[in-house]
Coordinates of C-alpha atoms in Angstrom, one line a residue:
M1 CA 100.4 12.4 82.5
T2 CA 97.7 14.0 80.4
A3 CA 95.5 16.6 82.2
A4 CA 91.9 15.5 82.5
P5 CA 88.9 17.8 81.6
G6 CA 86.8 19.5 84.3
R7 CA 84.0 17.6 85.8
D8 CA 80.5 18.7 87.0
L9 CA 80.6 17.0 90.4
P10 CA 83.1 15.5 92.8
A11 CA 83.1 11.7 92.6
S12 CA 82.5 11.5 96.4
L13 CA 79.2 13.4 96.2
R14 CA 76.3 11.2 97.0
S15 CA 72.6 11.5 97.8
T16 CA 71.8 13.0 101.3
S17 CA 68.1 12.0 101.5
M18 CA 68.8 9.1 103.9
P19 CA 71.7 7.9 106.0
V20 CA 73.5 4.8 104.8
E21 CA 73.4 3.3 108.3
A22 CA 70.4 3.2 110.6
V23 CA 70.1 6.3 112.8
A24 CA 67.7 6.2 115.8
E25 CA 66.6 9.4 117.4
P26 CA 64.3 9.8 120.4
L27 CA 60.9 11.4 119.7
P28 CA 59.3 13.4 122.5
V29 CA 55.9 12.4 123.6
S30 CA 53.3 14.6 122.0
A31 CA 49.9 15.7 123.2
A32 CA 48.8 16.8 119.7
S33 CA 46.1 15.0 117.8
L34 CA 47.0 12.0 115.7
D35 CA 46.5 14.0 112.5
A36 CA 48.8 16.8 113.8
Q37 CA 51.4 14.2 114.8
L38 CA 51.2 12.5 111.4
L39 CA 51.6 15.9 109.6
D40 CA 54.6 16.9 111.7
L41 CA 56.3 13.5 111.2
V42 CA 55.7 13.6 107.4
F43 CA 56.9 17.2 107.2
D44 CA 60.0 16.9 109.4
R45 CA 61.1 13.2 109.0
A46 CA 60.3 12.3 105.4
P47 CA 63.3 11.7 103.1
M48 CA 62.0 14.5 100.8
G49 CA 62.8 18.2 101.1
V50 CA 59.8 20.4 101.7
M51 CA 59.6 24.2 101.4
V52 CA 56.5 26.4 101.7
F53 CA 56.6 29.8 99.9
G54 CA 54.2 32.7 99.9
A55 CA 52.7 34.1 96.7
D56 CA 55.6 36.6 96.8
L57 CA 58.1 33.6 96.5
R58 CA 59.5 34.2 100.0
L59 CA 60.1 31.2 102.3
Q60 CA 57.6 30.6 105.0
R61 CA 58.6 27.1 106.2
I62 CA 61.3 24.5 105.5
N63 CA 61.7 21.0 106.8
K64 CA 64.9 19.4 108.2
T65 CA 65.6 17.3 105.1
E66 CA 65.6 20.4 102.9
V67 CA 67.9 22.2 105.4
G68 CA 70.3 19.3 105.1
F69 CA 70.3 19.6 101.3
F70 CA 71.2 23.3 101.6
E71 CA 74.0 22.6 104.2
H72 CA 75.5 19.8 102.1
Y73 CA 75.2 21.1 98.5
F74 CA 75.3 24.9 99.0
R75 CA 77.8 24.8 101.9
V76 CA 75.5 27.1 104.1
P77 CA 76.1 27.0 107.8
P78 CA 73.4 25.5 110.1
G79 CA 70.6 27.9 110.8
A80 CA 71.4 30.2 107.8
I81 CA 68.2 29.3 106.0
A82 CA 65.5 31.4 107.6
P83 CA 61.9 32.4 106.7
G84 CA 61.5 35.5 104.6
A85 CA 64.3 34.6 102.2
H86 CA 63.4 34.9 98.5
V87 CA 63.7 31.8 96.4
Y88 CA 66.1 33.5 94.0
D89 CA 68.4 34.3 97.0
L90 CA 68.1 30.6 98.2
L91 CA 68.9 29.3 94.7
P92 CA 71.1 31.9 93.0
G93 CA 71.5 31.4 89.3
S94 CA 68.6 29.0 89.0
E95 CA 65.9 31.6 88.0
D96 CA 65.5 30.0 84.5
V97 CA 64.9 26.6 86.2
V98 CA 62.5 27.5 89.1
T99 CA 60.5 30.4 87.6
P100 CA 58.4 28.2 85.2
L101 CA 57.7 25.8 88.0
F102 CA 56.4 28.5 90.3
E103 CA 54.4 30.0 87.5
H104 CA 52.5 26.7 87.0
A105 CA 51.8 26.5 90.8
L106 CA 50.7 30.1 91.1
A107 CA 48.3 29.5 88.2
G108 CA 46.7 26.7 90.3
R109 CA 48.4 23.8 88.6
V110 CA 50.4 20.9 90.1
V111 CA 53.6 20.3 88.2
R112 CA 56.0 17.3 88.5
Q113 CA 59.4 16.9 86.8
A114 CA 62.2 14.4 87.2
A115 CA 65.9 15.2 87.2
V116 CA 65.7 19.0 87.3
R117 CA 69.3 20.3 87.2
V118 CA 70.4 22.9 89.7
D119 CA 73.9 24.2 89.7
V120 CA 75.7 24.3 93.1
P121 CA 79.1 25.5 94.1
G122 CA 81.6 23.2 92.5
G123 CA 79.2 21.0 90.6
V124 CA 75.6 20.2 89.7
T125 CA 72.7 18.5 91.4
Y126 CA 69.5 16.8 90.1
W127 CA 66.1 16.8 91.7
D128 CA 62.7 15.1 91.3
V129 CA 60.3 17.9 92.1
V130 CA 56.6 18.5 92.8
F131 CA 55.3 22.1 92.9
A132 CA 51.7 22.6 94.1
P133 CA 49.5 25.6 94.9
L134 CA 48.2 26.4 98.4
F135 CA 44.7 27.9 98.5
A136 CA 42.8 30.2 100.9
D137 CA 39.3 31.5 100.2
G138 CA 39.6 30.3 96.7
E139 CA 42.8 32.1 95.9
V140 CA 46.3 30.8 95.5
V141 CA 48.2 32.1 98.5
G142 CA 51.4 30.1 98.3
V143 CA 53.4 27.2 96.8
V144 CA 54.7 24.0 98.4
D145 CA 57.9 22.6 96.8
I146 CA 58.6 18.9 97.5
T147 CA 62.0 17.7 96.3
T148 CA 63.8 14.3 96.2
D149 CA 67.5 14.2 95.7
A150 CA 68.1 12.4 92.4
T151 CA 71.8 13.4 92.1
D152 CA 73.2 10.0 92.7
R153 CA 70.7 8.2 90.4
V154 CA 71.4 10.6 87.5
L155 CA 75.1 10.7 87.9
S156 CA 75.3 6.9 88.2
L157 CA 73.3 6.5 85.0
Q158 CA 75.5 9.1 83.3
R159 CA 78.6 7.2 84.5
L160 CA 77.2 3.9 83.2
E161 CA 76.4 5.5 79.8
D162 CA 79.9 7.0 79.6
R163 CA 81.6 3.8 80.4
I164 CA 79.6 1.7 78.0
T165 CA 80.4 4.4 75.4
A166 CA 84.1 3.9 76.3
F167 CA 84.0 0.2 75.9
T168 CA 82.1 0.6 72.6
A169 CA 84.6 3.1 71.2
I170 CA 87.6 0.9 72.2
A171 CA 86.0 -2.3 70.8
A172 CA 85.3 -0.5 67.5
G173 CA 89.0 0.1 67.0
M174 CA 90.2 -3.4 67.9
T175 CA 90.8 -4.4 64.3
V176 CA 94.0 -5.9 62.9
D177 CA 94.5 -2.8 60.7
Q178 CA 94.3 -0.2 63.4
P179 CA 97.7 0.7 64.9
L180 CA 98.1 -0.3 68.5
D181 CA 99.0 3.3 69.5
V182 CA 95.6 4.6 68.3
T183 CA 93.8 2.0 70.4
L184 CA 95.9 2.6 73.5
R185 CA 95.5 6.4 73.2
E186 CA 91.7 5.8 73.0
V187 CA 91.9 3.9 76.3
V188 CA 93.8 6.8 77.9
A189 CA 91.3 9.3 76.6
R190 CA 88.4 7.3 78.0
V191 CA 90.0 6.9 81.4
L192 CA 90.4 10.7 81.7
A193 CA 86.8 11.3 80.6
T194 CA 85.1 8.8 82.9
T195 CA 87.1 8.7 86.1
P196 CA 88.5 11.2 88.7
A197 CA 91.9 10.8 87.1
V198 CA 93.8 14.0 86.4
G199 CA 96.4 12.2 84.3
C200 CA 96.8 8.9 82.5
S201 CA 99.2 7.0 80.3
I202 CA 99.8 3.5 79.1
V203 CA 103.3 2.0 78.8
S204 CA 103.4 -1.1 76.5
W205 CA 106.1 -3.5 75.4
A206 CA 106.2 -6.3 72.9
D207 CA 108.5 -8.5 74.9
D208 CA 108.8 -8.6 78.7
R209 CA 112.3 -10.2 78.4
A210 CA 113.7 -7.6 76.1
P211 CA 112.5 -4.2 77.2
A212 CA 111.7 -1.6 74.6
P213 CA 108.7 0.2 76.2
V214 CA 106.6 2.7 74.4
A215 CA 104.5 5.3 76.3
H216 CA 101.1 6.2 75.0
V217 CA 99.7 9.5 76.3
G218 CA 96.7 11.6 75.6
E219 CA 96.4 14.4 73.1
G220 CA 96.8 17.1 75.8
A221 CA 100.1 15.7 77.1
A222 CA 103.1 17.9 77.2
P223 CA 105.6 17.3 74.3
G224 CA 108.3 14.8 75.3
L225 CA 106.4 13.2 78.2
G226 CA 106.0 9.9 76.4
D227 CA 109.7 9.6 75.7
A228 CA 110.6 10.6 79.2
L229 CA 108.3 7.9 80.6
A230 CA 109.8 5.3 78.3
R231 CA 113.3 6.2 79.2
T232 CA 112.5 6.0 82.9
L233 CA 111.0 2.6 82.6
T234 CA 113.9 1.3 80.5
A235 CA 116.4 2.5 83.0
G236 CA 114.7 0.9 86.0
W237 CA 113.1 -2.1 84.2
E238 CA 113.6 -4.8 86.8
R239 CA 112.9 -2.5 89.7
L240 CA 109.7 -1.0 88.2
V241 CA 108.4 -3.9 86.1
G242 CA 110.2 -6.9 87.4
T243 CA 110.7 -10.1 85.4
P244 CA 108.3 -12.5 83.7
E245 CA 108.9 -14.9 86.6
E246 CA 108.4 -12.2 89.2
P247 CA 106.5 -9.2 87.9
A248 CA 106.5 -6.1 90.1
V249 CA 102.7 -5.6 89.6
T250 CA 100.3 -8.5 89.3
R251 CA 97.0 -6.7 90.2
I252 CA 95.6 -3.2 90.4
E253 CA 97.6 -1.3 93.0
R254 CA 97.3 2.3 94.3
R255 CA 100.6 3.8 95.3
R256 CA 99.8 6.7 97.6
G257 CA 102.3 9.6 97.6
F258 CA 104.0 8.3 94.5
R259 CA 104.7 11.6 92.9
A260 CA 106.5 13.0 96.0
R261 CA 108.7 9.9 96.2
A262 CA 109.4 10.0 92.5
L263 CA 110.5 13.6 92.6
A264 CA 113.1 12.6 95.2
D265 CA 114.3 9.5 93.3
P266 CA 117.1 10.0 90.6
L267 CA 115.6 7.2 88.6
F268 CA 112.7 9.4 87.7
E269 CA 114.7 12.4 86.7
P270 CA 113.5 12.3 83.0
V271 CA 110.0 13.0 84.2
W272 CA 110.7 15.6 86.9
P273 CA 110.0 18.6 84.6
F274 CA 106.6 17.2 83.8
W275 CA 105.7 16.1 87.4
R276 CA 106.9 19.0 89.6
E277 CA 103.8 21.2 89.2
A278 CA 101.4 18.3 88.6
A279 CA 98.0 18.3 90.4
W280 CA 98.1 14.6 91.4
D281 CA 99.6 12.7 94.3
D282 CA 98.8 9.0 93.9
L283 CA 99.5 6.6 91.0
L284 CA 97.2 3.7 90.3
V285 CA 98.9 1.0 88.3
V286 CA 97.0 -1.7 86.5
P287 CA 98.9 -4.4 84.6
L288 CA 98.0 -5.2 81.0
S289 CA 97.9 -9.0 81.3
S290 CA 96.7 -11.7 79.0
S291 CA 97.4 -15.4 78.7
G292 CA 100.0 -15.3 81.4
R293 CA 102.0 -12.5 79.8
T294 CA 102.2 -8.8 80.7
F295 CA 102.1 -6.4 77.8
G296 CA 102.3 -3.2 79.7
E297 CA 100.8 -1.1 82.4
L298 CA 98.0 1.4 82.7
H299 CA 99.0 4.4 84.9
V300 CA 96.2 6.6 86.4
A301 CA 97.2 9.7 88.3
L302 CA 94.9 10.7 91.1
P303 CA 94.7 13.5 93.7
S304 CA 95.1 12.1 97.2
A305 CA 91.4 12.9 98.0
A306 CA 90.1 11.1 94.9
H307 CA 88.0 8.1 96.0
L308 CA 87.7 5.0 93.8
D309 CA 85.1 2.4 94.8
E310 CA 85.1 -1.3 93.8
D311 CA 83.1 -0.5 90.6
D312 CA 85.7 2.1 89.6
E313 CA 88.5 -0.3 90.1
A314 CA 86.7 -3.1 88.2
Y315 CA 86.1 -0.7 85.3
L316 CA 89.8 0.3 85.1
V317 CA 90.8 -3.4 85.2
A318 CA 88.3 -4.1 82.3
L319 CA 89.8 -1.2 80.3
A320 CA 93.3 -2.6 81.0
D321 CA 92.1 -6.0 79.8
Q322 CA 90.9 -4.5 76.6
A323 CA 94.2 -2.8 76.1
A324 CA 96.0 -6.1 76.8
V325 CA 93.9 -7.9 74.2
A326 CA 94.8 -5.1 71.7
A327 CA 98.5 -5.3 72.6
Q328 CA 98.5 -9.1 72.4
N329 CA 96.7 -9.0 69.1
A330 CA 99.3 -6.5 67.7
A331 CA 102.2 -8.6 68.9
L332 CA 100.8 -11.8 67.4
F333 CA 99.9 -10.2 64.1
G334 CA 103.3 -8.6 64.0
S335 CA 104.9 -12.0 64.4
A336 CA 102.7 -13.4 61.7
A337 CA 103.8 -10.7 59.3
Q338 CA 107.5 -11.5 59.9
S339 CA 107.2 -15.2 59.8
A340 CA 106.5 -17.4 56.8
T341 CA 107.2 -20.8 58.3
V342 CA 104.4 -23.3 58.4
V343 CA 105.0 -24.3 62.0
E344 CA 105.1 -20.7 63.2
R345 CA 101.9 -19.7 61.4
Q346 CA 100.2 -22.7 62.9
R347 CA 101.3 -21.7 66.4
L348 CA 100.2 -18.1 65.9
A349 CA 96.8 -19.2 64.7
R350 CA 96.4 -21.4 67.8
E351 CA 97.4 -18.6 70.1
L352 CA 95.0 -16.1 68.4
H353 CA 92.2 -18.7 68.7
D354 CA 93.0 -19.6 72.3
S355 CA 93.6 -16.0 73.6
V356 CA 92.3 -13.1 71.6
S357 CA 89.3 -15.0 70.1
Q358 CA 88.3 -16.3 73.5
A359 CA 88.6 -12.8 75.0
L360 CA 86.4 -11.3 72.2
F361 CA 83.9 -14.1 72.7
S362 CA 83.8 -13.3 76.5
M363 CA 83.3 -9.6 75.7
T364 CA 80.3 -10.6 73.5
L365 CA 78.8 -12.6 76.4
H366 CA 79.3 -9.7 78.8
A367 CA 77.6 -7.4 76.4
R368 CA 74.6 -9.7 76.2
A369 CA 74.5 -10.0 79.9
A370 CA 74.5 -6.2 80.2
E371 CA 71.5 -6.1 77.8
R372 CA 69.6 -8.5 80.0
H373 CA 70.4 -6.5 83.2
L374 CA 69.3 -3.3 81.5
A375 CA 66.0 -4.9 80.4
A376 CA 65.5 -6.3 84.0
A377 CA 66.0 -2.7 85.3
G378 CA 63.3 -1.4 83.0
I379 CA 65.6 0.4 80.6
G380 CA 64.1 -0.2 77.2
A381 CA 65.9 -0.9 73.9
G382 CA 65.4 2.6 72.7
E383 CA 67.2 4.2 75.6
P384 CA 70.7 5.6 74.8
V385 CA 72.5 3.3 77.3
A386 CA 70.7 0.2 75.8
E387 CA 71.6 1.3 72.3
Q388 CA 75.2 1.7 73.3
V389 CA 75.3 -1.9 74.8
S390 CA 73.7 -3.2 71.7
R391 CA 76.3 -1.5 69.6
L392 CA 79.1 -2.9 71.9
R393 CA 77.7 -6.4 71.4
E394 CA 77.7 -5.9 67.6
L395 CA 81.2 -4.5 67.5
T396 CA 82.6 -7.4 69.6
A397 CA 80.8 -9.9 67.5
G398 CA 82.2 -8.3 64.4
A399 CA 85.7 -8.2 65.8
L400 CA 85.3 -11.9 66.6
A401 CA 84.2 -12.7 63.0
E402 CA 87.2 -10.8 61.7
M403 CA 89.6 -12.6 64.0
R404 CA 88.2 -16.0 62.8
A405 CA 88.9 -14.9 59.2
L406 CA 92.4 -13.8 60.1
I407 CA 93.0 -17.2 61.8
F408 CA 91.8 -18.9 58.7
E409 CA 94.3 -16.9 56.6
L410 CA 97.2 -17.7 59.0
R411 CA 96.6 -21.5 59.0
P412 CA 98.6 -23.2 56.3
G413 CA 96.3 -25.6 54.5
A414 CA 93.2 -24.1 56.0
L415 CA 91.5 -23.8 52.6
A416 CA 92.3 -27.4 51.7
E417 CA 91.0 -28.6 55.1
E418 CA 87.7 -26.7 55.2
G419 CA 86.9 -26.2 51.6
L420 CA 85.9 -23.3 49.4
A421 CA 82.4 -22.9 50.7
A422 CA 83.4 -22.6 54.3
A423 CA 86.3 -20.2 53.5
L424 CA 83.9 -17.9 51.5
G425 CA 81.5 -17.9 54.4
K426 CA 84.1 -16.9 57.0
Q427 CA 85.5 -14.1 54.8
A428 CA 82.1 -12.8 54.0
A429 CA 81.2 -12.6 57.7
A430 CA 84.5 -10.8 58.5
L431 CA 83.9 -8.3 55.6
A432 CA 80.4 -7.5 56.8
A433 CA 81.6 -7.1 60.4
R434 CA 84.4 -4.7 59.3
T435 CA 82.5 -2.6 56.9
G436 CA 78.8 -2.8 58.0
V437 CA 77.8 -3.8 54.4
P438 CA 75.6 -6.9 54.4
V439 CA 77.0 -9.9 52.5
D440 CA 74.5 -12.6 51.5
V441 CA 76.2 -16.0 51.1
A442 CA 74.6 -19.0 49.3
V443 CA 76.9 -22.0 49.2
P444 CA 76.2 -25.8 49.2
A445 CA 76.0 -27.5 52.6
D446 CA 78.4 -30.3 51.4
R447 CA 81.9 -29.7 50.3
V448 CA 82.4 -29.0 46.6
P449 CA 85.0 -31.3 45.0
V450 CA 87.4 -28.8 43.5
P451 CA 91.1 -29.4 42.6
P452 CA 93.3 -27.7 45.2
D453 CA 95.0 -25.4 42.8
A454 CA 91.7 -24.3 41.3
E455 CA 90.2 -23.9 44.8
E456 CA 92.9 -21.4 45.8
H457 CA 92.5 -19.3 42.6
L458 CA 88.7 -19.2 43.0
Y459 CA 89.0 -18.2 46.6
R460 CA 91.4 -15.3 45.8
L461 CA 89.2 -14.3 42.9
A462 CA 86.1 -14.0 45.1
L463 CA 88.0 -11.9 47.7
E464 CA 89.3 -9.6 44.9
A465 CA 85.8 -9.1 43.6
L466 CA 84.3 -8.4 47.1
N467 CA 87.0 -5.9 48.0
N468 CA 86.8 -4.2 44.6
A469 CA 83.1 -3.8 44.9
L470 CA 83.5 -2.1 48.3
R471 CA 86.4 0.1 47.1
H472 CA 85.1 1.3 43.7
A473 CA 81.4 0.5 43.4
G474 CA 79.9 2.2 46.5
A475 CA 77.9 -1.0 47.1
T476 CA 75.4 -1.2 50.0
R477 CA 74.8 -5.0 49.6
L478 CA 76.9 -7.9 48.3
A479 CA 76.1 -11.4 47.4
V480 CA 78.3 -14.6 47.0
E481 CA 76.9 -17.6 45.3
L482 CA 78.5 -21.0 44.8
T483 CA 76.6 -23.6 42.8
V484 CA 77.3 -27.0 41.1
S485 CA 75.2 -28.1 38.1
G486 CA 75.8 -30.1 34.9
G487 CA 79.3 -30.9 35.8
E488 CA 80.3 -27.3 36.3
L489 CA 81.0 -25.1 39.3
R490 CA 79.8 -21.6 39.1
L491 CA 81.1 -18.9 41.5
A492 CA 79.4 -15.4 41.4
V493 CA 80.0 -12.2 43.3
A494 CA 77.3 -9.5 42.8
D495 CA 76.9 -6.0 44.2
D496 CA 74.3 -3.2 44.0
G497 CA 76.8 -0.5 43.3
V498 CA 77.2 2.1 40.6
G499 CA 78.1 -0.3 37.9
F500 CA 80.0 0.4 34.7
D501 CA 80.0 -0.3 30.9
P502 CA 82.1 -3.5 30.4
A503 CA 82.5 -2.5 26.7
L504 CA 84.6 0.5 27.5
A505 CA 88.3 0.1 27.7
R506 CA 89.3 0.5 31.4
P507 CA 92.8 -0.7 32.0
G508 CA 93.1 -2.2 35.4
H509 CA 89.5 -1.3 36.3
L510 CA 88.2 -3.4 39.2
G511 CA 91.2 -5.6 38.9
L512 CA 89.5 -7.5 36.0
S513 CA 92.8 -8.5 34.4
T514 CA 93.9 -10.2 37.7
M515 CA 90.6 -12.0 38.0
R516 CA 90.7 -13.2 34.4
E517 CA 94.2 -14.6 35.0
R518 CA 92.9 -16.4 38.1
A519 CA 89.9 -17.8 36.3
A520 CA 92.1 -19.1 33.5
A521 CA 94.5 -20.6 36.0
A522 CA 91.6 -22.4 37.6
G523 CA 90.6 -23.8 34.1
G524 CA 87.5 -21.7 33.8
R525 CA 86.1 -18.6 32.1
L526 CA 85.2 -15.2 33.6
V527 CA 82.1 -13.2 32.6
V528 CA 81.4 -9.7 33.9
R529 CA 77.9 -8.3 33.7
S530 CA 77.3 -4.7 34.6
A531 CA 75.7 -1.4 33.5
P532 CA 75.9 2.1 34.9
G533 CA 73.6 2.4 37.9
R534 CA 72.7 -1.3 37.9
G535 CA 75.4 -3.0 39.9
T536 CA 77.9 -5.6 38.8
R537 CA 78.0 -9.4 38.7
V538 CA 81.3 -11.2 38.4
E539 CA 80.9 -14.9 37.5
V540 CA 83.4 -17.6 36.8
T541 CA 82.5 -21.1 35.6
V542 CA 84.9 -24.1 36.0
P543 CA 84.3 -27.6 34.6
L544 CA 84.5 -30.4 37.2
G545 CA 85.8 -33.9 36.6

């Protein structure tokens, strides 16, 4: 397992302003005036902490809520907070935070600030504060400090932002050209950064009937841990993983005391050197499942005291689902690369459409729903968390466009079925999604009658021109045009890149020789217009009929 970085605050720490369940306490009958009773109730029963200080910054009075804050966060025993204590003694190490607030109040100003950070033993807290002056005979004689515990609110928002960032980073890498190991290591890193885990790994396999597991661990893992995990899983495959018909793990499962049991089980001997001194006790196992198949398991190592709520578990399941989609994508694409038969390519295209494409489409819908929820919660489009959700939606939409283009390439006869215009549109959308470079497409609404052989050459020529513009021209915008006029078809690919002088001899430059050969094979002629600093336009004209 990979060791997790330190955290500011234990996951179990929550706001102490109000009890979760209703608490009823008897209130003694009072003979004081109504104003005095109201003042006492507000001071001692309100869910805000209140402290009164003299001009010398020494405590004069403190309410019960504030005492509770000190007992909970600073671990002080009941009754230890007494009048006369200096604020710097009450909040050691917080001088840089509280001094400016007191200076405002002592100057006769009321100051308000949200989410003020105060370090406490073992973590941090956040407070919404009001500091106000107290007057006597026209002079400031003290300061009242009113605080509301904002720790849970701030940490919850931070956790949400961290998790959206995690989904965004993983989605950004879910492309057909990124190795599976890179994606799964990213999932491991995000689990360690956004949960109470002290260790994490993913074990994946391409075929659950022929075990050859590969362990993916984080950058900080001890050398050899991944191989030891893979050997252990291979040796105890049916016991630890099960069979496709009866998998050992079908849903998220926390195995308490797992490390102690594993250290007494000879099956786990390969990992004993790595686990003997580890700082975790329990193992959370989440299957990587998609389309009825299991592609691996996410293993999360936790201390016995670590608490995971329903949101935490749902988050880990969602990460495992992303990992499963990546694993399935890699498996299907690997099969496609190894198989050239028409039937097999058709099957793979269907599976990619029915599984991975649908999963990416679902992720896009979830991202849009998250945007609506954030808007309903008053979090504007300019806020970091809203920008991350928007980026996540763009990435998943881009991945979906790229997957559709891949499916098109896999399907035998797809070009003949859908036509040149539709094929160019799909490839342009995928290219724009993958690179971030806009591609303007202008093609006829109706299918252009092009001979099949010529259609294939024109399609490949256009792809060559687009890819060369990105590789060599430094283009920031591309355009694809397909027109029919006067018995001729004209296909053009233009870019706003650095351009070049076509009159200069440049063997192999921009793949021009290949494109000329394709244009000739399609029965047409190729014209290249370019100049240094003025972009490039590659145009092929083919007679029809």
